[in-house]
Coordinates of N, CA and C in Angstrom, one line a residue:
X24 N 17.0 0.6 5.1 CA 16.0 -1.4 5.5 C 16.5 -1.2 4.0
X25 N 16.6 -1.5 2.9 CA 16.9 -2.1 2.1 C 16.3 -2.2 0.4
X26 N 15.3 -0.8 0.7 CA 14.2 -1.3 -0.6 C 14.7 0.5 -0.6
X27 N 15.2 0.0 -1.9 CA 15.4 1.5 -3.3 C 13.5 1.0 -3.4
X28 N 12.6 2.6 -3.8 CA 11.7 2.9 -4.0 C 11.4 2.3 -6.0
X29 N 10.7 1.7 -6.6 CA 11.0 1.4 -7.4 C 9.9 3.0 -8.7
X30 N 10.1 3.9 -9.7 CA 9.4 4.3 -10.4 C 7.6 4.2 -10.0
X31 N 7.4 5.8 -10.2 CA 5.4 5.3 -9.9 C 5.1 3.6 -10.3
X32 N 3.4 3.3 -10.3 CA 3.2 2.3 -10.8 C 2.3 3.4 -11.5
X33 N 2.4 3.0 -13.3 CA 1.1 3.4 -14.0 C 0.6 2.9 -13.7
X34 N -0.6 3.9 -13.9 CA -1.9 3.4 -14.2 C -2.4 2.3 -14.8
X35 N -3.0 1.3 -14.5 CA -4.3 0.9 -15.0 C -5.5 0.7 -16.2
X36 N -5.8 2.4 -15.6 CA -7.3 2.9 -15.6 C -6.9 3.7 -15.7
X37 N -8.4 5.0 -16.4 CA -8.1 6.3 -16.5 C -8.1 6.7 -14.7
X38 N -7.0 7.2 -14.0 CA -7.1 7.6 -13.1 C -5.9 7.7 -12.9
X39 N -5.6 9.3 -11.8 CA -5.0 8.8 -11.9 C -3.5 8.1 -10.3
X40 N -1.9 9.1 -9.6 CA -1.4 7.4 -8.9 C -2.1 8.7 -7.6
X41 N -1.8 10.4 -7.5 CA -1.9 10.5 -6.5 C -3.0 11.5 -6.5
X42 N -3.6 12.0 -6.2 CA -3.9 13.5 -5.7 C -4.0 13.9 -4.2
X43 N -3.8 15.2 -4.7 CA -4.2 16.0 -3.3 C -4.9 17.0 -2.7
X44 N -5.5 16.7 -2.2 CA -6.9 17.8 -1.9 C -6.7 18.0 0.0
X45 N -6.7 19.6 -0.2 CA -6.7 20.1 1.1 C -4.7 19.9 2.6
X46 N -4.8 19.6 1.8 CA -3.2 18.4 2.6 C -2.7 17.4 2.8
X47 N -3.6 16.8 1.8 CA -3.9 15.1 2.2 C -3.1 15.3 0.6
X48 N -3.0 13.5 1.2 CA -2.5 13.0 -0.6 C -2.7 12.0 -0.8
X49 N -3.9 10.6 -1.2 CA -4.4 10.1 -1.5 C -4.4 9.5 -2.6
X50 N -3.4 8.3 -2.1 CA -2.7 6.8 -3.7 C -4.3 6.6 -4.6
X51 N -4.1 6.1 -5.1 CA -4.8 4.9 -6.1 C -5.0 3.8 -5.8
X52 N -5.8 2.5 -5.6 CA -5.3 1.5 -5.8 C -3.9 1.1 -5.8
X53 N -2.5 0.4 -4.6 CA -1.2 0.0 -5.7 C -0.9 -1.6 -5.5
X54 N -0.9 -2.0 -6.3 CA -0.9 -3.8 -6.1 C 0.3 -4.2 -5.8
X55 N 1.3 -5.0 -5.4 CA 2.4 -5.5 -5.0 C 3.0 -6.1 -6.7
X56 N 2.9 -5.2 -7.2 CA 4.8 -4.9 -8.7 C 5.9 -5.4 -7.7
X57 N 5.9 -5.4 -8.9 CA 8.2 -6.2 -8.6 C 8.4 -5.7 -10.2
X58 N 8.7 -5.3 -10.7 CA 9.4 -4.2 -11.8 C 8.2 -4.3 -13.1
X59 N 7.3 -4.0 -12.6 CA 6.0 -3.8 -13.8 C 5.0 -5.0 -13.8
X60 N 5.0 -6.1 -13.0 CA 4.2 -6.9 -12.4 C 4.2 -7.9 -11.3
X61 N 2.3 -7.5 -10.9 CA 2.1 -8.3 -9.9 C 3.6 -9.6 -10.1
X62 N 3.3 -9.4 -8.5 CA 4.5 -10.9 -7.8 C 4.1 -11.5 -6.9
X63 N 2.8 -11.1 -6.6 CA 1.9 -11.9 -5.9 C 0.8 -12.4 -5.9
X64 N 0.5 -13.0 -6.7 CA -0.9 -13.8 -6.9 C -1.5 -14.7 -6.6
X65 N -3.5 -14.8 -6.8 CA -4.4 -16.1 -5.1 C -4.5 -15.4 -4.3
X66 N -5.2 -17.0 -4.0 CA -6.2 -16.0 -3.0 C -5.3 -16.4 -0.9
X67 N -5.6 -15.9 0.1 CA -5.3 -16.0 1.4 C -5.6 -16.9 1.5
X68 N -5.5 -18.0 2.2 CA -6.2 -18.5 2.8 C -6.8 -19.9 1.9
X69 N -5.9 -20.1 0.2 CA -6.2 -20.6 -0.8 C -4.3 -21.2 -1.4
X70 N -4.4 -20.2 -2.6 CA -2.8 -20.8 -3.1 C -2.1 -20.1 -2.5
X71 N -2.8 -19.4 -1.4 CA -1.8 -18.5 -1.0 C -1.9 -18.3 1.0
X72 N -0.5 -18.4 1.8 CA 0.3 -18.3 2.8 C -0.2 -16.8 3.4
X73 N -0.6 -16.9 4.2 CA -0.6 -15.4 4.8 C 0.3 -14.9 5.0
X74 N 2.1 -15.7 5.2 CA 3.0 -14.6 4.9 C 3.6 -14.1 3.2
X75 N 2.9 -15.1 2.9 CA 2.9 -15.5 1.2 C 2.0 -13.5 1.4
X76 N 0.6 -14.1 1.6 CA 0.2 -11.8 2.2 C 0.3 -10.8 2.6
X77 N 1.2 -11.0 3.9 CA 2.3 -10.3 4.4 C 2.6 -9.1 4.1
X78 N 3.2 -10.6 2.9 CA 4.6 -10.1 2.0 C 4.6 -9.0 0.6
X79 N 2.6 -9.6 0.0 CA 1.7 -9.3 -1.0 C 2.0 -7.3 -0.7
X80 N 1.7 -6.8 1.2 CA 0.6 -5.9 1.3 C 1.9 -4.5 1.5
X81 N 3.6 -5.5 2.1 CA 5.2 -5.3 1.8 C 4.6 -4.2 0.7
X82 N 4.6 -4.8 -0.8 CA 4.9 -4.4 -1.4 C 3.9 -3.4 -1.9
X83 N 3.0 -3.8 -1.5 CA 2.3 -2.6 -2.2 C 2.5 -1.5 -1.6
X84 N 2.9 -1.0 -0.6 CA 3.2 -0.6 0.1 C 3.8 0.4 -0.1
X85 N 5.5 -0.2 -0.8 CA 6.5 0.5 -1.3 C 6.2 0.7 -2.7
X86 N 5.0 0.5 -3.0 CA 4.2 0.9 -4.4 C 3.9 2.7 -4.2
X87 N 2.6 2.2 -3.2 CA 2.3 3.2 -2.3 C 3.3 5.0 -2.2
X88 N 4.6 4.2 -1.5 CA 5.5 5.7 -0.6 C 6.0 5.8 -2.2
X89 N 5.3 4.8 -2.5 CA 6.8 5.2 -4.5 C 5.9 5.7 -5.1
X90 N 4.9 5.9 -5.0 CA 4.0 6.8 -5.7 C 3.6 8.3 -4.9
X91 N 3.9 8.7 -3.8 CA 4.3 9.6 -2.8 C 5.4 10.3 -3.4
X92 N 6.4 9.6 -3.8 CA 7.7 10.3 -4.1 C 7.2 11.2 -5.1
X93 N 8.0 10.3 -5.5 CA 7.5 11.0 -7.4 C 6.3 11.7 -7.3
X94 N 5.2 11.8 -7.2 CA 3.7 13.2 -7.0 C 4.7 14.6 -6.5
X95 N 5.2 13.9 -4.7 CA 6.1 15.4 -4.4 C 7.6 15.0 -5.2
X96 N 8.4 15.2 -6.4 CA 9.1 15.4 -6.4 C 10.4 14.7 -5.8
X97 N 10.4 13.3 -5.7 CA 11.4 12.4 -4.8 C 12.0 11.9 -3.3
X98 N 12.8 11.0 -3.6 CA 12.6 10.4 -2.2 C 12.5 11.4 -1.6
X99 N 13.6 12.6 -1.5 CA 14.0 13.7 -0.4 C 13.3 14.4 0.1
X100 N 11.9 14.5 -1.2 CA 11.2 15.1 -0.3 C 9.8 14.2 0.8
X101 N 9.9 12.5 0.5 CA 9.1 11.9 1.4 C 9.3 12.7 2.8
X102 N 10.7 13.7 3.8 CA 10.9 14.5 4.4 C 9.1 15.4 4.9
X103 N 8.4 15.5 3.7 CA 7.1 16.9 4.4 C 5.8 15.7 4.2
X104 N 6.8 14.6 4.5 CA 4.9 13.5 5.0 C 5.0 14.2 6.4
X105 N 3.6 14.3 6.5 CA 4.1 14.5 7.5 C 3.4 13.5 9.2
X106 N 2.4 12.7 7.7 CA 1.7 11.5 8.7 C 1.2 10.9 7.6
X107 N 1.2 9.2 6.9 CA 0.2 9.1 7.1 C -1.1 8.6 8.1
X108 N -2.1 8.9 7.7 CA -3.2 9.0 8.1 C -4.2 7.7 7.7
X109 N -4.4 7.4 6.8 CA -5.0 5.7 6.9 C -4.7 4.9 5.6
X110 N -4.4 3.5 6.0 CA -4.5 2.9 4.8 C -5.9 1.7 4.4
X111 N -6.1 1.4 3.3 CA -6.9 0.8 3.0 C -6.0 -0.6 2.3
X112 N -7.1 -1.1 2.1 CA -5.9 -2.9 2.2 C -7.2 -3.8 1.5
X113 N -7.5 -3.9 1.2 CA -8.3 -5.3 0.1 C -7.7 -6.7 -0.1
X114 N -7.9 -7.9 0.7 CA -6.7 -9.2 0.2 C -7.8 -10.4 -0.3
X115 N -7.8 -10.7 -1.7 CA -7.7 -11.2 -2.1 C -8.6 -12.6 -1.1
X116 N -9.1 -13.1 -1.3 CA -10.1 -14.2 -0.1 C -10.0 -15.0 0.1
X117 N -9.6 -16.3 0.1 CA -10.7 -18.4 -0.2 C -11.9 -18.0 0.7
X118 N -12.6 -18.3 0.3 CA -14.1 -19.0 1.2 C -13.5 -18.9 2.2
X119 N -14.6 -17.9 4.1 CA -14.2 -18.6 5.3 C -12.3 -18.0 5.6
X120 N -12.0 -17.6 5.0 CA -10.3 -17.2 5.1 C -10.6 -15.7 6.2
X121 N -10.2 -15.1 7.1 CA -11.0 -13.9 8.2 C -9.4 -13.5 8.5
X122 N -8.5 -13.4 8.4 CA -6.8 -13.3 8.4 C -6.7 -11.1 8.1
X123 N -7.8 -10.9 7.3 CA -7.1 -10.4 6.9 C -6.5 -9.3 7.6
X124 N -6.5 -8.2 8.8 CA -5.9 -8.1 9.1 C -4.3 -8.2 9.9
X125 N -4.2 -9.9 9.3 CA -2.9 -10.0 10.1 C -2.5 -9.9 8.5
X126 N -3.4 -9.8 7.7 CA -2.2 -9.7 6.1 C -1.8 -8.6 6.3
X127 N -2.6 -7.2 6.2 CA -2.2 -5.9 6.7 C -0.5 -5.5 7.1
X128 N -0.9 -6.1 7.4 CA 0.7 -6.5 8.9 C 1.5 -5.6 8.5
X129 N 1.9 -6.7 7.1 CA 3.6 -6.3 6.2 C 3.0 -5.0 5.9
X130 N 2.2 -3.5 5.4 CA 2.2 -2.7 5.5 C 2.4 -1.9 6.3
X131 N 1.5 -2.0 7.5 CA 1.7 -1.3 8.5 C 2.6 -1.1 9.2
X132 N 2.7 -2.3 9.1 CA 4.3 -2.7 10.4 C 5.4 -2.6 9.9
X133 N 5.8 -2.3 7.4 CA 7.1 -1.9 6.8 C 6.8 0.5 7.8
X134 N 5.2 0.8 6.9 CA 5.0 2.0 6.9 C 5.7 2.7 8.3
X135 N 5.1 1.7 9.7 CA 6.1 2.4 11.1 C 6.9 2.4 10.8
X136 N 8.0 1.2 10.5 CA 9.5 1.3 11.0 C 10.0 2.4 9.6
X137 N 8.9 2.2 8.7 CA 10.3 3.1 7.8 C 10.1 5.3 8.2
X138 N 9.1 5.1 8.6 CA 8.9 7.0 9.3 C 8.4 6.9 10.4
X139 N 8.5 6.1 11.5 CA 8.5 6.2 12.8 C 7.0 6.4 13.0
X140 N 7.4 7.5 14.2 CA 5.4 7.3 14.4 C 4.5 8.2 13.9
X141 N 5.2 8.6 12.8 CA 4.1 9.2 11.4 C 3.9 7.9 11.0
X142 N 4.4 7.6 11.2 CA 3.8 5.8 10.4 C 2.9 5.6 10.6
X143 N 2.6 5.0 11.5 CA 1.7 4.3 12.7 C 0.3 5.1 12.0
X144 N -1.1 4.6 11.9 CA -2.0 4.8 10.9 C -3.2 4.3 11.5
X145 N -4.8 4.7 11.3 CA -6.1 4.6 11.6 C -6.3 2.7 9.5
X146 N -7.2 2.4 9.3 CA -6.6 1.5 8.3 C -8.2 0.6 8.4
X147 N -7.8 0.3 7.6 CA -9.2 -0.8 7.0 C -9.0 -1.8 6.4
X148 N -8.8 -2.5 7.0 CA -8.4 -4.4 6.1 C -9.4 -5.5 5.7
X149 N -10.1 -5.9 4.1 CA -11.3 -6.3 4.3 C -11.1 -7.4 2.8
X150 N -11.3 -8.8 3.4 CA -11.9 -9.5 1.8 C -12.1 -9.1 0.9
X151 N -11.9 -10.1 0.4 CA -12.1 -9.6 -1.9 C -12.4 -10.4 -2.1
X152 N -13.5 -10.9 -2.9 CA -13.5 -12.1 -3.6 C -12.6 -11.9 -4.9
X153 N -12.1 -10.9 -5.9 CA -11.7 -11.0 -6.4 C -10.7 -9.5 -6.8
X154 N -8.8 -9.6 -7.0 CA -8.2 -7.7 -7.3 C -8.5 -8.0 -9.0
X155 N -7.7 -6.7 -9.0 CA -7.0 -6.5 -10.8 C -6.5 -7.2 -10.9
X156 N -6.4 -8.3 -11.9 CA -4.9 -9.2 -12.5 C -4.7 -10.0 -11.2
X157 N -5.7 -10.9 -11.1 CA -5.5 -11.4 -9.4 C -4.7 -11.3 -8.7
X158 N -4.2 -10.2 -8.6 CA -3.3 -9.3 -7.4 C -3.6 -10.3 -6.4
X159 N -2.7 -10.6 -4.4 CA -3.4 -11.1 -3.8 C -4.0 -10.2 -2.3
X160 N -3.6 -8.9 -2.8 CA -3.2 -7.9 -2.1 C -3.8 -6.2 -3.0
X161 N -4.6 -5.2 -2.6 CA -4.6 -3.8 -3.0 C -5.1 -2.7 -2.4
X162 N -3.7 -1.5 -2.2 CA -3.8 -1.0 -0.5 C -3.8 -0.4 -1.8
X163 N -4.3 1.4 -0.6 CA -4.7 3.0 -1.7 C -4.3 3.4 0.4
X164 N -3.3 4.6 0.2 CA -3.2 4.6 1.3 C -3.3 6.5 1.8
X165 N -3.6 7.6 2.5 CA -3.9 8.8 3.1 C -2.6 9.0 3.5
X166 N -2.2 10.1 3.1 CA -1.2 11.1 3.6 C -1.3 12.4 4.2
X167 N -0.8 12.8 5.2 CA -0.9 14.9 5.0 C 0.6 14.9 5.0
X168 N 0.6 16.2 4.3 CA 2.2 16.3 3.9 C 2.2 18.0 4.2
X169 N 3.3 18.3 4.9 CA 3.4 20.3 4.2 C 3.7 20.2 3.4
X170 N 3.4 21.4 4.0 CA 3.5 22.5 1.8 C 5.5 21.8 2.0
X171 N 5.6 22.5 0.4 CA 6.4 22.3 -0.1 C 7.7 24.0 0.3

């Protein structure tokens, strides 16, 4: 798909980027980072369009998969992902903006394209008044993995 996974994003607080519990991998919230910098900032429905928010969601998903790959031991280990179970997305939203699900499609469609049927997932798309570093989207995912 022409995407090179970046290194696992460095946490900006006192938390782990990925944690495993009972065969499930939980990522912390991922921002739309490119080269370690937030690439898309501002509220959708305000200074950002739905299309820009969708791209931010895709970048968040790329960073979440990069975190999974780093935790599992490399890109080749992503074959151990048995299912993307859930995506949770928070979209920085201008007052009155109600199309958060459309914005989060940027992540959902990318995950389905990369992983196929096992990339289809449940999800939660919420509007937010503020997000870290004024990021347009913050995303976390839960994946089930096979033992390595």
